[in-house]
Amino acid sequence: GPDNDLSAAEESHGHRPAFPVPQHERPSQQKKRKFVADGVFFAELNQLLIRELSEDGYSGVEVRVTPQRTEIIIRATLTQRVLGEKGRRIRELTAVVQKRFRFPEGSVELYAEKVVNKGLCAIAQAESLRYKLEGGLPVRRACYGVLRFIMENKAKGCEVIVSGKLRAQRAKSMKFRDGYRISSGFPTTEYIDFAVRHVKMRQGVLGIKVAIMLPHDPTGKDGPKRPQPDMITIMEPKEEIRLPTIPAAVKPGKEVEAEPVTM
């Protein structure tokens, strides 16, 4: 009946197995379903945490699946507020995630991890700009403040774009750039941290885009370990070793007498 169709559609939306995978399906198709289900789970979890923890400096989430349990690591700038009083808030979030995605009891754990450098985290900066604009700060002043803060935290470059109805009725887009920023090729996936947020203002919605070019860090703490492919390191020249001079070559045709060897 129609009720059955509804429940089937509900089933397919979450991280629960959408429908029992038929036996005749090839393993590759089962694998595809798994990856799609994992992607949907991550997207929904991320959205939940954005709405719940945006005021606590939420800066992303990482999901680690082990055979025994699923570990969800929440990155935030204010970890104490994420944990709550005596860990109450994180326990509530754990219960919500476990019930929503039908994890068995005790098989999912949430952890809070502090963001080392919030100046290099695009999500944190986009949220910061959002609260500045909601508080009534002029757009230009708010953007330049964020831009300066990012560059002071050793970023190679950054770009902030705010678009929508800025002051006038006509919508326009304002771009603020500083430093060096790449925008194509594979290194963008490693070097560019990007975030988008929406601000609900009185006259309409503003869009915020923040892109930060991370610095190269061999330790992998503040930026990617791998250097950019077009980075050229000029080595110091080695000291020249002077070789002994070889006597001038003897012209052909002239016989050279061998010197008698004295014993």
Coordinates of C-alpha atoms in Angstrom, one line a residue:
G1 CA 0.0 0.0 0.0
P2 CA 1.0 3.7 0.1
D3 CA 2.2 3.4 3.7
N4 CA 4.7 0.7 2.7
D5 CA 6.1 3.0 -0.1
L6 CA 6.5 5.8 2.4
S7 CA 8.4 3.7 4.9
A8 CA 10.6 2.4 2.1
A9 CA 11.4 5.9 1.0
E10 CA 12.2 6.9 4.7
E11 CA 14.4 3.8 4.9
S12 CA 16.4 4.8 1.8
H13 CA 17.1 8.3 3.2
G14 CA 19.2 7.5 6.3
H15 CA 22.4 5.6 6.9
R16 CA 20.4 2.4 7.4
P17 CA 20.8 -0.2 4.6
A18 CA 18.4 1.4 2.0
F19 CA 16.9 -2.0 1.0
P20 CA 18.2 -5.5 1.5
V21 CA 20.8 -5.8 -1.3
P22 CA 19.6 -8.7 -3.6
Q23 CA 21.9 -11.7 -3.8
H24 CA 22.1 -11.5 -7.6
E25 CA 23.7 -8.0 -7.5
R26 CA 27.4 -7.9 -8.3
P27 CA 29.8 -7.1 -5.5
S28 CA 30.7 -3.8 -7.3
Q29 CA 27.0 -2.7 -7.0
Q30 CA 26.9 -3.5 -3.3
K31 CA 30.1 -1.5 -2.9
K32 CA 28.6 1.5 -4.7
R33 CA 25.6 1.3 -2.4
K34 CA 27.9 1.3 0.6
F35 CA 29.8 4.4 -0.5
V36 CA 26.6 6.3 -1.3
A37 CA 25.2 5.3 2.1
D38 CA 28.4 6.5 3.8
G39 CA 28.3 9.8 2.0
V40 CA 24.6 10.4 2.9
F41 CA 25.5 9.6 6.6
F42 CA 28.4 12.0 6.6
A43 CA 26.4 14.8 5.0
E44 CA 23.5 14.4 7.4
L45 CA 25.7 14.2 10.4
N46 CA 27.7 17.3 9.3
Q47 CA 24.5 19.2 8.8
L48 CA 23.2 18.3 12.3
L49 CA 26.4 19.4 13.9
I50 CA 26.5 22.7 11.9
R51 CA 23.0 23.5 13.2
E52 CA 23.7 22.4 16.8
L53 CA 27.3 23.6 17.4
S54 CA 27.7 26.6 15.1
E55 CA 28.0 28.9 18.2
D56 CA 30.7 26.7 19.7
G57 CA 33.2 27.1 16.8
Y58 CA 32.3 23.8 15.0
S59 CA 35.0 23.2 12.4
G60 CA 34.3 19.9 10.8
V61 CA 33.9 16.2 11.6
E62 CA 35.8 13.0 10.9
V63 CA 34.3 9.5 11.0
R64 CA 36.5 6.5 11.7
V65 CA 35.0 3.1 11.4
T66 CA 36.6 0.2 13.3
P67 CA 35.2 -3.4 13.5
Q68 CA 34.1 -2.8 17.1
R69 CA 32.8 0.8 17.0
T70 CA 32.3 3.9 15.0
E71 CA 34.3 6.9 16.2
I72 CA 33.0 10.4 15.4
I73 CA 35.6 13.1 16.0
I74 CA 34.1 16.7 16.2
R75 CA 36.6 19.5 15.6
A76 CA 35.8 22.7 17.3
T77 CA 37.4 25.8 18.7
L78 CA 35.5 25.8 22.0
T79 CA 35.7 22.1 23.0
Q80 CA 34.6 22.7 26.6
R81 CA 31.2 24.0 25.4
V82 CA 30.8 21.0 23.0
L83 CA 31.4 18.6 25.9
G84 CA 29.0 20.5 28.1
E85 CA 28.7 20.3 31.9
K86 CA 30.3 17.0 33.0
G87 CA 30.1 15.7 29.4
R88 CA 26.3 16.0 29.3
R89 CA 26.0 17.6 25.9
I90 CA 28.3 15.2 24.1
R91 CA 26.4 12.3 25.6
E92 CA 23.1 13.8 24.4
L93 CA 24.6 14.1 20.9
T94 CA 25.8 10.5 21.0
A95 CA 22.3 9.3 21.9
V96 CA 20.8 11.4 19.0
V97 CA 23.2 10.0 16.5
Q98 CA 22.9 6.4 17.8
K99 CA 19.0 6.5 17.6
R100 CA 18.8 8.4 14.3
F101 CA 21.2 6.1 12.4
R102 CA 20.2 2.9 14.3
F103 CA 23.6 2.0 15.6
P104 CA 23.6 -0.8 18.1
E105 CA 23.8 0.3 21.8
G106 CA 27.4 1.4 22.7
S107 CA 28.8 1.0 19.2
V108 CA 29.2 4.8 18.4
E109 CA 31.4 7.2 20.3
L110 CA 31.7 11.0 19.9
Y111 CA 34.9 12.9 20.8
A112 CA 35.7 16.6 20.7
E113 CA 39.1 17.7 19.4
K114 CA 40.4 21.3 19.7
V115 CA 41.3 23.1 16.4
V116 CA 45.0 24.0 16.7
N117 CA 44.9 27.1 14.6
K118 CA 41.5 28.6 14.0
G119 CA 43.0 31.3 11.7
L120 CA 43.7 28.5 9.1
C121 CA 40.2 27.0 9.4
A122 CA 37.8 28.3 6.8
I123 CA 34.7 27.0 8.6
A124 CA 35.6 28.8 11.8
Q125 CA 36.3 32.0 9.9
A126 CA 33.1 31.8 7.9
E127 CA 31.1 31.4 11.1
S128 CA 33.0 34.3 12.8
L129 CA 32.1 36.5 9.8
R130 CA 28.5 35.4 10.0
Y131 CA 28.2 36.4 13.6
K132 CA 29.8 39.8 12.9
L133 CA 27.3 40.5 10.1
E134 CA 24.4 39.3 12.2
G135 CA 25.6 41.7 14.9
G136 CA 25.3 44.6 12.5
L137 CA 28.9 45.3 11.6
P138 CA 29.5 46.9 8.2
V139 CA 30.4 44.3 5.5
R140 CA 33.6 45.9 4.5
R141 CA 34.9 46.3 8.0
A142 CA 34.0 42.7 9.0
C143 CA 35.6 41.2 5.9
Y144 CA 38.9 43.1 6.3
G145 CA 39.0 42.1 10.0
V146 CA 38.7 38.4 9.0
L147 CA 41.2 38.8 6.2
R148 CA 43.8 40.3 8.5
F149 CA 43.2 37.7 11.1
I150 CA 43.7 34.9 8.6
M151 CA 46.9 36.4 7.2
E152 CA 48.4 37.0 10.7
N153 CA 48.0 33.3 11.3
K154 CA 50.6 32.4 8.7
A155 CA 48.2 31.7 5.8
K156 CA 49.7 32.0 2.3
G157 CA 46.7 33.8 1.0
C158 CA 42.9 34.0 1.3
E159 CA 39.8 35.2 -0.4
V160 CA 36.4 36.3 1.2
I161 CA 33.3 36.7 -1.0
V162 CA 30.1 38.2 0.3
S163 CA 27.1 38.3 -2.1
G164 CA 23.5 39.4 -1.7
K165 CA 21.7 42.6 -0.9
L166 CA 24.4 44.7 0.5
R167 CA 22.9 48.0 1.7
A168 CA 21.0 48.7 -1.6
Q169 CA 18.0 46.7 -3.1
R170 CA 20.2 45.5 -5.9
A171 CA 22.2 42.4 -5.1
K172 CA 25.9 42.5 -5.7
S173 CA 29.0 40.6 -4.8
M174 CA 32.1 41.9 -2.9
K175 CA 35.4 40.1 -3.1
F176 CA 38.3 40.6 -0.7
R177 CA 41.7 39.0 -1.5
D178 CA 45.1 39.0 0.1
G179 CA 48.3 37.0 -0.5
Y180 CA 48.9 34.1 -2.9
R181 CA 46.1 31.6 -3.7
I182 CA 46.0 28.8 -6.3
S183 CA 42.7 27.9 -7.9
S184 CA 43.3 25.0 -10.2
G185 CA 45.1 21.6 -10.4
F186 CA 45.4 18.8 -7.8
P187 CA 47.2 20.9 -5.1
T188 CA 43.9 22.9 -4.5
T189 CA 42.5 19.8 -2.9
E190 CA 45.3 19.8 -0.3
Y191 CA 46.2 23.5 0.0
I192 CA 42.8 25.2 -0.2
D193 CA 40.4 25.1 2.8
F194 CA 37.0 26.3 1.6
A195 CA 33.7 27.0 3.5
V196 CA 30.3 28.5 2.6
R197 CA 27.7 29.9 5.0
H198 CA 24.4 31.8 4.7
V199 CA 23.4 34.8 6.8
K200 CA 19.7 35.5 7.2
M201 CA 19.6 39.3 7.3
R202 CA 16.5 41.6 7.5
Q203 CA 16.5 42.4 3.8
G204 CA 17.4 38.9 2.6
V205 CA 20.0 36.2 2.7
L206 CA 23.7 36.9 2.3
G207 CA 26.1 34.3 1.1
I208 CA 29.6 34.0 2.6
K209 CA 32.5 32.1 0.9
V210 CA 35.9 31.8 2.6
A211 CA 38.9 30.2 0.9
I212 CA 42.2 29.9 2.7
M213 CA 45.5 28.8 1.1
L214 CA 47.4 26.8 3.8
P215 CA 51.1 27.1 4.2
H216 CA 53.4 24.1 3.5
D217 CA 54.3 22.4 6.8
P218 CA 56.7 19.4 6.8
T219 CA 55.2 18.3 10.2
G220 CA 51.6 18.3 8.7
K221 CA 50.2 20.3 11.6
D222 CA 49.4 23.7 10.1
G223 CA 49.3 22.6 6.4
P224 CA 49.9 19.8 3.9
K225 CA 53.2 17.8 4.3
R226 CA 53.5 17.4 0.5
P227 CA 55.2 20.5 -1.1
Q228 CA 53.6 22.1 -4.1
P229 CA 54.7 20.4 -7.4
D230 CA 56.0 23.7 -8.8
M231 CA 58.2 24.4 -5.8
I232 CA 61.8 24.6 -6.8
T233 CA 64.5 24.4 -4.1
I234 CA 67.8 25.8 -5.1
M235 CA 70.6 23.9 -3.4
E236 CA 73.9 25.6 -2.3
P237 CA 76.7 24.8 -4.8
K238 CA 79.2 22.3 -3.5
E239 CA 82.8 23.4 -3.1
E240 CA 84.9 22.6 -6.2
I241 CA 87.5 19.9 -5.8
R242 CA 90.6 20.9 -7.7
L243 CA 92.0 17.9 -9.7
P244 CA 95.7 17.5 -10.3
T245 CA 96.8 19.0 -13.6
I246 CA 97.5 16.4 -16.4
P247 CA 100.6 17.0 -18.5
A248 CA 100.0 18.2 -22.1
A249 CA 99.3 15.3 -24.5
V250 CA 102.2 14.1 -26.6
K251 CA 101.8 14.8 -30.3
P252 CA 101.5 11.6 -32.4
G253 CA 104.5 10.7 -34.5
K254 CA 107.0 11.8 -31.8
E255 CA 108.5 8.9 -29.9
V256 CA 109.1 9.5 -26.3
E257 CA 112.0 7.6 -24.7
A258 CA 111.1 5.8 -21.6
E259 CA 113.1 7.0 -18.7
P260 CA 115.3 4.4 -17.1
V261 CA 113.9 3.1 -13.9
T262 CA 116.4 3.1 -11.1
M263 CA 116.0 0.4 -8.5

